CSV table of C-alpha atoms in Angstrom, one decimal:
chain,number,residue,atom,x,y,z
A,2,UNK,CA,0.6,0.0,0.2
A,3,UNK,CA,1.9,3.4,-1.1
A,4,UNK,CA,0.0,4.8,2.1
A,5,UNK,CA,0.3,4.1,5.6
A,6,UNK,CA,-0.7,6.7,7.7
A,7,UNK,CA,-4.1,5.9,8.7
A,8,UNK,CA,-7.0,8.6,10.1
A,9,UNK,CA,-10.4,8.9,12.1
A,10,UNK,CA,-13.8,9.2,11.0
A,11,UNK,CA,-13.5,13.2,12.8
A,12,UNK,CA,-10.5,14.2,10.4
A,13,UNK,CA,-12.6,12.4,7.7
A,14,UNK,CA,-15.2,14.6,8.0
A,15,UNK,CA,-13.5,17.6,8.7
A,16,UNK,CA,-11.3,17.1,5.4
A,17,UNK,CA,-14.5,16.5,2.9
A,18,UNK,CA,-16.2,19.1,4.9
A,19,UNK,CA,-13.2,21.9,3.8
A,20,UNK,CA,-12.6,20.6,0.4
A,21,UNK,CA,-16.4,21.3,-0.5
A,22,UNK,CA,-16.7,24.7,1.1
A,23,UNK,CA,-13.3,26.3,0.8
A,24,UNK,CA,-13.9,27.3,-3.3
A,25,UNK,CA,-17.9,26.8,-2.9
A,26,UNK,CA,-18.0,30.4,-0.7
A,27,UNK,CA,-16.4,32.4,-3.5
A,28,UNK,CA,-18.7,32.2,-6.6
A,29,UNK,CA,-21.3,29.5,-5.2
A,30,UNK,CA,-24.2,32.0,-3.8
A,31,UNK,CA,-23.7,34.8,-7.2
A,32,UNK,CA,-23.6,31.2,-9.1
A,33,UNK,CA,-27.1,30.2,-7.8
A,34,UNK,CA,-28.7,33.7,-7.3
A,35,UNK,CA,-28.0,34.4,-11.2
A,36,UNK,CA,-29.7,31.0,-12.0
A,37,UNK,CA,-32.3,31.3,-9.0
A,38,UNK,CA,-32.5,34.5,-7.7
A,39,UNK,CA,-34.2,34.8,-3.9
A,40,UNK,CA,-34.9,31.4,-4.9
A,41,UNK,CA,-31.2,30.0,-4.7
A,42,UNK,CA,-31.3,29.2,-0.9
A,43,UNK,CA,-33.7,26.3,-2.5
A,44,UNK,CA,-31.9,25.4,-5.1
A,45,UNK,CA,-29.0,24.1,-2.3
A,46,UNK,CA,-31.4,22.0,-0.3
A,47,UNK,CA,-32.3,20.2,-3.2
A,48,UNK,CA,-28.2,20.0,-4.4
A,49,UNK,CA,-28.3,18.1,-0.7
A,50,UNK,CA,-30.5,15.9,-1.1
A,51,UNK,CA,-28.5,15.0,-5.0
A,52,UNK,CA,-25.5,15.0,-2.8
A,53,UNK,CA,-26.6,12.4,-0.2
A,54,UNK,CA,-27.4,10.5,-2.7
A,55,UNK,CA,-24.2,10.2,-4.5
A,56,UNK,CA,-22.0,10.2,-1.4
A,57,UNK,CA,-24.2,6.8,-0.6
A,58,UNK,CA,-23.2,5.4,-4.0
A,59,UNK,CA,-19.9,6.2,-4.1
A,60,UNK,CA,-19.3,4.2,-0.4
A,61,UNK,CA,-21.5,1.3,-1.2
A,62,UNK,CA,-18.8,1.2,-3.9
A,63,UNK,CA,-15.8,1.0,-2.4
A,64,UNK,CA,-17.0,-1.1,0.9
A,65,UNK,CA,-17.3,-3.5,-2.4
A,66,UNK,CA,-13.8,-4.0,-2.4
A,67,UNK,CA,-12.3,-3.6,0.8
A,68,UNK,CA,-8.2,-1.7,0.9
A,69,UNK,CA,-8.8,-0.3,-3.5
A,70,UNK,CA,-9.4,2.9,-3.8
A,71,UNK,CA,-11.4,4.4,-6.9
A,72,UNK,CA,-8.4,4.0,-9.0
A,73,UNK,CA,-8.1,0.6,-8.0
A,74,UNK,CA,-11.5,-0.6,-8.9
A,75,UNK,CA,-12.2,-0.1,-12.5
A,76,UNK,CA,-9.4,-2.0,-13.3
A,77,UNK,CA,-10.6,-5.0,-11.2
A,78,UNK,CA,-15.0,-4.2,-12.7
A,79,UNK,CA,-14.1,-3.5,-16.0
A,80,UNK,CA,-10.5,-5.3,-16.9
A,81,UNK,CA,-7.1,-4.2,-17.4
A,82,UNK,CA,-7.4,-1.7,-20.3
A,83,UNK,CA,-10.8,0.7,-19.8
A,84,UNK,CA,-10.3,0.1,-15.7
A,85,UNK,CA,-6.7,2.2,-16.4
A,86,UNK,CA,-8.3,4.6,-18.1
A,87,UNK,CA,-11.8,5.1,-16.5
A,88,UNK,CA,-8.4,5.4,-13.6
A,89,UNK,CA,-6.3,7.6,-15.3
A,90,UNK,CA,-9.9,10.4,-16.8
A,91,UNK,CA,-10.2,10.6,-12.6
A,92,UNK,CA,-6.7,11.7,-12.5
A,93,UNK,CA,-6.3,14.4,-15.1
A,94,UNK,CA,-9.9,15.3,-13.6
A,95,UNK,CA,-8.9,15.5,-10.3
A,96,UNK,CA,-5.3,17.7,-11.6
A,97,UNK,CA,-8.0,19.6,-13.8
A,98,UNK,CA,-9.8,20.5,-10.3
A,99,UNK,CA,-6.5,22.0,-9.2
A,100,UNK,CA,-6.3,24.2,-12.0
A,101,UNK,CA,-9.3,25.1,-12.2
A,102,UNK,CA,-9.3,26.2,-7.7
A,103,UNK,CA,-5.7,27.9,-8.9
A,104,UNK,CA,-7.5,30.5,-11.6
A,105,UNK,CA,-10.3,31.0,-8.7
A,106,UNK,CA,-8.0,32.5,-5.5
A,107,UNK,CA,-5.7,33.5,-8.3
A,108,UNK,CA,-8.5,35.7,-10.0
A,109,UNK,CA,-10.0,36.8,-6.6
A,110,UNK,CA,-6.2,37.4,-5.6
A,111,UNK,CA,-5.5,40.2,-8.3
A,112,UNK,CA,-8.8,41.7,-8.4
A,113,UNK,CA,-9.6,42.6,-4.7
A,114,UNK,CA,-7.0,42.3,-1.8
A,115,UNK,CA,-3.5,42.0,-4.2
A,116,UNK,CA,-3.9,43.7,-7.4
A,117,UNK,CA,-0.5,44.6,-7.5
A,118,UNK,CA,0.8,41.6,-7.7
A,119,UNK,CA,1.6,39.3,-10.1
A,120,UNK,CA,-0.9,36.2,-10.6
A,121,UNK,CA,2.9,33.7,-10.5
A,122,UNK,CA,3.5,35.4,-7.8
A,123,UNK,CA,0.7,33.9,-6.0
A,124,UNK,CA,1.0,30.9,-8.0
A,125,UNK,CA,4.5,29.7,-6.8
A,126,UNK,CA,4.7,30.9,-3.2
A,127,UNK,CA,1.1,28.9,-3.3
A,128,UNK,CA,2.7,25.6,-4.8
A,129,UNK,CA,5.6,24.9,-2.5
A,130,UNK,CA,4.0,25.2,0.4
A,131,UNK,CA,1.1,22.6,-1.4
A,132,UNK,CA,4.0,20.1,-2.6
A,133,UNK,CA,5.3,20.5,0.8
A,134,UNK,CA,2.3,19.3,2.8
A,135,UNK,CA,1.3,16.5,-0.4
A,136,UNK,CA,4.9,15.0,-0.4
A,137,UNK,CA,3.8,14.5,4.2
A,138,UNK,CA,0.9,12.5,3.6
A,139,UNK,CA,-2.9,12.2,4.2
A,140,UNK,CA,-1.9,12.5,8.3
A,141,UNK,CA,-0.4,15.8,7.5
A,142,UNK,CA,-2.6,17.0,5.5
A,143,UNK,CA,-5.3,16.0,7.9
A,144,UNK,CA,-3.6,16.9,10.5
A,145,UNK,CA,-3.7,20.5,9.0
A,146,UNK,CA,-7.2,20.8,8.4
A,147,UNK,CA,-7.6,20.0,12.3
A,148,UNK,CA,-6.7,23.3,12.6
A,149,UNK,CA,-7.9,25.4,10.5
A,150,UNK,CA,-12.0,23.7,10.8
A,151,UNK,CA,-12.0,25.8,14.1
A,152,UNK,CA,-11.8,29.2,13.3
A,153,UNK,CA,-13.6,28.6,9.9
A,154,UNK,CA,-16.5,27.5,11.6
A,155,UNK,CA,-15.8,30.3,14.3
A,156,UNK,CA,-15.6,33.0,12.4
A,157,UNK,CA,-18.5,32.5,9.6
A,158,UNK,CA,-20.1,32.5,14.0
A,159,UNK,CA,-19.1,35.0,14.5
A,160,UNK,CA,-19.6,37.0,11.2
A,161,UNK,CA,-23.0,36.4,10.9
A,162,UNK,CA,-23.7,37.7,14.0
A,163,UNK,CA,-22.1,40.7,13.5
A,164,UNK,CA,-24.6,41.0,9.6
A,165,UNK,CA,-27.8,40.0,11.5
A,166,UNK,CA,-28.7,43.5,11.7
A,167,UNK,CA,-27.5,44.3,8.3
A,168,UNK,CA,-30.7,41.0,6.6
A,169,UNK,CA,-33.4,41.3,6.1
A,170,UNK,CA,-35.5,38.3,5.2
A,171,UNK,CA,-38.1,40.1,3.1
A,172,UNK,CA,-35.3,40.0,0.8
A,173,UNK,CA,-35.8,36.1,0.6
A,174,UNK,CA,-39.0,36.4,-0.7
A,175,UNK,CA,-41.7,35.6,-2.3
A,176,UNK,CA,-40.6,31.8,-2.6
A,177,UNK,CA,-40.8,30.1,-6.3
A,178,UNK,CA,-41.2,33.5,-7.1
A,179,UNK,CA,-39.7,31.9,-10.7
A,180,UNK,CA,-40.7,28.0,-10.6
A,181,UNK,CA,-39.3,24.9,-10.4
A,182,UNK,CA,-36.8,24.7,-13.9
A,183,UNK,CA,-35.0,28.6,-11.9
A,184,UNK,CA,-34.4,26.1,-8.7
A,185,UNK,CA,-33.3,22.9,-10.1
A,186,UNK,CA,-31.0,25.5,-12.6
A,187,UNK,CA,-29.7,27.1,-9.9
A,188,UNK,CA,-28.3,23.8,-8.2
A,189,UNK,CA,-26.8,22.3,-10.4
A,190,UNK,CA,-23.2,23.6,-9.8
A,191,UNK,CA,-24.2,23.3,-6.0
A,192,UNK,CA,-24.7,19.8,-6.5
A,193,UNK,CA,-21.1,19.7,-8.3
A,194,UNK,CA,-19.5,21.5,-5.7
A,195,UNK,CA,-21.4,18.9,-2.8
A,196,UNK,CA,-19.6,15.8,-5.5
A,197,UNK,CA,-16.9,16.3,-4.4
A,198,UNK,CA,-17.1,14.0,-1.6
A,199,UNK,CA,-16.1,11.6,-4.4
A,200,UNK,CA,-12.8,12.8,-2.5
A,201,UNK,CA,-14.1,10.0,-0.4
A,202,UNK,CA,-13.1,7.1,-2.9
A,203,UNK,CA,-9.7,8.3,-2.3
A,204,UNK,CA,-9.1,7.8,1.6
A,205,UNK,CA,-11.9,5.4,2.2
A,206,UNK,CA,-9.0,2.7,2.4
A,207,UNK,CA,-6.6,4.1,5.1
A,208,UNK,CA,-10.0,5.2,7.5
A,209,UNK,CA,-9.2,3.5,10.6
A,210,UNK,CA,-12.2,2.2,10.7
A,211,UNK,CA,-13.9,1.8,6.7
A,212,UNK,CA,-17.6,0.9,8.4
A,213,UNK,CA,-18.2,4.1,9.7
A,214,UNK,CA,-17.6,5.5,5.6
A,215,UNK,CA,-21.4,6.1,5.5
A,216,UNK,CA,-21.6,8.2,8.9
A,217,UNK,CA,-18.3,9.8,7.4
A,218,UNK,CA,-19.6,11.1,3.6
A,219,UNK,CA,-23.4,12.1,5.1
A,220,UNK,CA,-22.6,14.5,7.4
A,221,UNK,CA,-19.6,15.8,5.6
A,222,UNK,CA,-22.1,16.3,2.6
A,223,UNK,CA,-25.3,18.0,5.5
A,224,UNK,CA,-22.7,20.5,6.9
A,225,UNK,CA,-21.6,20.8,4.0
A,226,UNK,CA,-24.6,21.7,2.3
A,227,UNK,CA,-25.8,23.2,5.6
A,228,UNK,CA,-23.0,25.9,5.4
A,229,UNK,CA,-22.9,27.0,1.9
A,230,UNK,CA,-26.7,27.5,2.0
A,231,UNK,CA,-26.0,30.5,4.9
A,232,UNK,CA,-23.4,31.1,2.2
A,233,UNK,CA,-26.4,32.3,-0.3
A,234,UNK,CA,-28.8,33.3,2.4
A,235,UNK,CA,-26.3,36.3,4.0
A,236,UNK,CA,-25.7,37.8,0.8
A,237,UNK,CA,-28.9,37.7,-0.5
A,238,UNK,CA,-31.1,39.0,3.0
A,239,UNK,CA,-28.8,41.4,2.6
A,240,UNK,CA,-28.6,43.4,-1.1
A,241,UNK,CA,-31.3,40.9,-2.4
A,242,UNK,CA,-31.3,39.0,-5.4
A,243,UNK,CA,-30.3,41.6,-7.8
A,244,UNK,CA,-27.3,42.9,-6.0
A,245,UNK,CA,-26.2,40.0,-5.0
A,246,UNK,CA,-26.2,38.8,-9.2
A,247,UNK,CA,-24.0,41.1,-9.5
A,248,UNK,CA,-21.3,41.2,-7.2
A,249,UNK,CA,-18.2,38.1,-8.2
A,250,UNK,CA,-17.6,37.8,-4.3
A,251,UNK,CA,-21.0,38.5,-2.6
A,252,UNK,CA,-19.7,37.2,0.7
A,253,UNK,CA,-17.3,39.3,0.4
A,254,UNK,CA,-18.7,42.3,-0.3
A,255,UNK,CA,-20.8,41.6,1.8
A,256,UNK,CA,-18.5,41.5,4.8
A,257,UNK,CA,-17.3,44.7,3.4
A,258,UNK,CA,-20.2,46.4,4.9
A,259,UNK,CA,-20.5,45.1,8.7
A,260,UNK,CA,-20.1,47.8,11.2
A,261,UNK,CA,-20.6,48.2,14.4
A,262,UNK,CA,-20.4,51.5,15.9
A,263,UNK,CA,-17.9,52.6,14.0
A,264,UNK,CA,-15.4,50.8,15.5
A,265,UNK,CA,-15.1,47.0,14.1
A,266,UNK,CA,-15.3,47.1,10.8
A,267,UNK,CA,-13.0,46.2,7.4
A,268,UNK,CA,-13.2,42.9,9.0
A,269,UNK,CA,-13.1,41.4,5.2
A,270,UNK,CA,-9.9,39.8,5.8
A,271,UNK,CA,-11.3,37.5,6.8
A,272,UNK,CA,-13.4,35.9,4.2
A,273,UNK,CA,-9.9,36.2,3.1
A,274,UNK,CA,-7.7,34.1,5.2
A,275,UNK,CA,-10.8,31.9,5.8
A,276,UNK,CA,-10.5,30.7,1.8
A,277,UNK,CA,-7.0,31.2,0.9
A,278,UNK,CA,-5.7,29.1,3.9
A,279,UNK,CA,-9.7,26.2,2.9
A,280,UNK,CA,-7.9,26.5,-0.8
A,281,UNK,CA,-5.0,25.2,0.1
A,282,UNK,CA,-5.8,22.2,1.8
A,283,UNK,CA,-7.9,21.4,-0.6
A,284,UNK,CA,-5.9,21.7,-3.4
A,285,UNK,CA,-3.0,19.4,-0.7
A,286,UNK,CA,-6.5,16.8,-1.0
A,287,UNK,CA,-6.6,17.2,-4.4
A,288,UNK,CA,-2.8,17.8,-5.8
A,289,UNK,CA,-2.5,13.6,-3.3
A,290,UNK,CA,-5.4,12.2,-4.2
A,291,UNK,CA,-3.8,13.0,-7.6
A,292,UNK,CA,-0.4,11.3,-7.9
A,293,UNK,CA,-2.0,9.1,-5.0
A,294,UNK,CA,-4.1,7.8,-7.9
A,295,UNK,CA,-0.8,8.4,-11.0
A,296,UNK,CA,1.1,6.1,-8.7
A,297,UNK,CA,-1.4,3.4,-8.7
A,298,UNK,CA,-2.4,3.8,-11.4
A,299,UNK,CA,1.2,2.9,-12.8
A,300,UNK,CA,2.0,0.2,-10.5
A,301,UNK,CA,4.7,2.7,-8.4
A,302,UNK,CA,6.6,2.2,-5.3
A,303,UNK,CA,5.7,5.4,-4.3
A,304,UNK,CA,4.0,8.6,-5.4
A,305,UNK,CA,5.8,11.3,-3.9
A,306,UNK,CA,8.1,12.5,-7.1
A,307,UNK,CA,5.0,13.2,-8.6
A,308,UNK,CA,4.3,16.0,-6.3
A,309,UNK,CA,6.4,19.1,-8.2
A,310,UNK,CA,6.1,17.5,-11.5
A,311,UNK,CA,2.1,17.9,-11.4
A,312,UNK,CA,2.2,21.4,-9.1
A,313,UNK,CA,4.2,22.2,-11.7
A,314,UNK,CA,0.8,21.1,-14.5
A,315,UNK,CA,-1.1,22.5,-12.4
A,316,UNK,CA,0.2,26.7,-11.8
A,317,UNK,CA,1.5,25.5,-15.9
A,318,UNK,CA,-2.4,25.5,-16.5
A,319,UNK,CA,-3.6,27.8,-14.2
A,320,UNK,CA,-1.7,30.9,-15.7
A,321,UNK,CA,-2.9,29.9,-19.4
A,322,UNK,CA,-6.6,28.2,-18.5
A,323,UNK,CA,-8.8,30.9,-16.8
A,324,UNK,CA,-7.0,34.0,-17.5
A,325,UNK,CA,-10.5,36.4,-16.0
A,326,UNK,CA,-13.2,36.1,-13.2
A,327,UNK,CA,-15.5,36.1,-16.7
A,328,UNK,CA,-14.0,33.3,-18.2
A,329,UNK,CA,-13.9,31.3,-14.7
A,330,UNK,CA,-17.3,32.7,-13.9
A,331,UNK,CA,-18.9,31.3,-17.3
A,332,UNK,CA,-17.2,27.7,-16.6
A,333,UNK,CA,-17.8,26.9,-13.3
A,334,UNK,CA,-21.5,27.7,-14.1
A,335,UNK,CA,-21.9,26.5,-17.5
A,336,UNK,CA,-19.9,24.3,-17.7
A,337,UNK,CA,-19.0,22.4,-14.9
A,338,UNK,CA,-21.9,20.7,-13.7
A,339,UNK,CA,-22.0,18.5,-16.3
A,340,UNK,CA,-18.3,17.5,-16.9
A,341,UNK,CA,-17.9,17.4,-13.1
A,342,UNK,CA,-20.9,15.4,-12.5
A,343,UNK,CA,-19.1,13.0,-15.3
A,344,UNK,CA,-16.9,11.4,-12.7
A,345,UNK,CA,-18.9,12.4,-9.9
A,346,UNK,CA,-22.0,10.5,-10.2
A,347,UNK,CA,-22.0,8.9,-13.9
A,348,UNK,CA,-18.6,7.2,-14.2
A,349,UNK,CA,-19.3,6.0,-9.7
A,350,UNK,CA,-23.1,5.2,-11.0
A,351,UNK,CA,-21.8,2.8,-14.3
A,352,UNK,CA,-18.8,1.2,-12.2
A,353,UNK,CA,-21.6,0.6,-9.2
A,354,UNK,CA,-24.3,-1.3,-12.0
A,355,UNK,CA,-21.5,-3.3,-13.4
A,356,UNK,CA,-20.6,-4.8,-10.2
A,357,UNK,CA,-24.4,-5.4,-8.9
A,358,UNK,CA,-24.8,-6.6,-12.1
A,359,UNK,CA,-22.0,-9.2,-11.9
A,360,UNK,CA,-21.9,-10.2,-7.8
A,361,UNK,CA,-18.4,-8.8,-7.9
A,362,UNK,CA,-16.8,-7.4,-4.5
A,363,UNK,CA,-17.5,-8.5,-0.9
A,364,UNK,CA,-21.5,-8.9,0.0
A,365,UNK,CA,-20.9,-7.6,3.4
A,366,UNK,CA,-21.0,-3.6,2.9
A,367,UNK,CA,-20.5,-3.2,6.6
A,368,UNK,CA,-21.3,0.4,7.1
A,369,UNK,CA,-23.2,1.4,9.8
A,370,UNK,CA,-24.0,4.7,11.0
């Protein structure tokens, strides 16, 4: 086994929460509100229900093959050649997500925080840090995340309390104003974000109690869905649907207007720190999953030599593929949902159907809630 470390259920839940919400808070509110207006919060709730099914499907598939990851199972189910092809497609997809995350944060930094700093500088600094953490394996990533997530949860609670005076529930009305079709359209990108719980397909074999994987998946999805709902309700109740949809970063703009007694204000540094730190952890986990998958596909003895080459590809791709906010938002809202769900739901469902039909793997799933 390429990874000898183990993590517990709590660490896995925290990792999955960070993986989803680290980037969902940046563009998700604007994407959802553009599609569903004041019903955007309903889009997130619907997306959470769909994501619970995706989480269940992934756990059931992985537990049929104890000790195997999503990169090894396709070969066992479909045969050597088609299985290797699908496994490599998963690796490439993970690398593409890394590129997208780098672009999202790079565009945010140069447009809102460090406009005078070349994007390549931000990318190289982040890439060095990510490579160091990812090389040290899953346990180190989990411990780093364990330091970050409590700060994140405290911060969003603190900001929500401060912002409450600026929020008006009437801005969330009328409900179902644009109909069910708009809600479904707004949920597409949210499902894709929440569907990133597929990362469990990489870490379940390294849980110290794999039988608790279903509990991990459901709790992580529900908590992530709740936080994403708050991310949408907060700017909506503050600005209303028209103004929220006009912002590239609604939460950032909502935090900027917080002012308590003309003393406690200019708090936008808090979401910036949260997004940057969460984004680094997310990319660390994606990098770890991608290089582990590549090593398993190539039957290498160690994944660590692949960390830096993949990092170079990610930095180069992020500097050329999504060069401005408009291009990134267009891809996230129009292309990403269908593209991501192919890997998060389509291929796992195909594998699970073949497994069930052919009776492959262990029928004793050993799950518990």
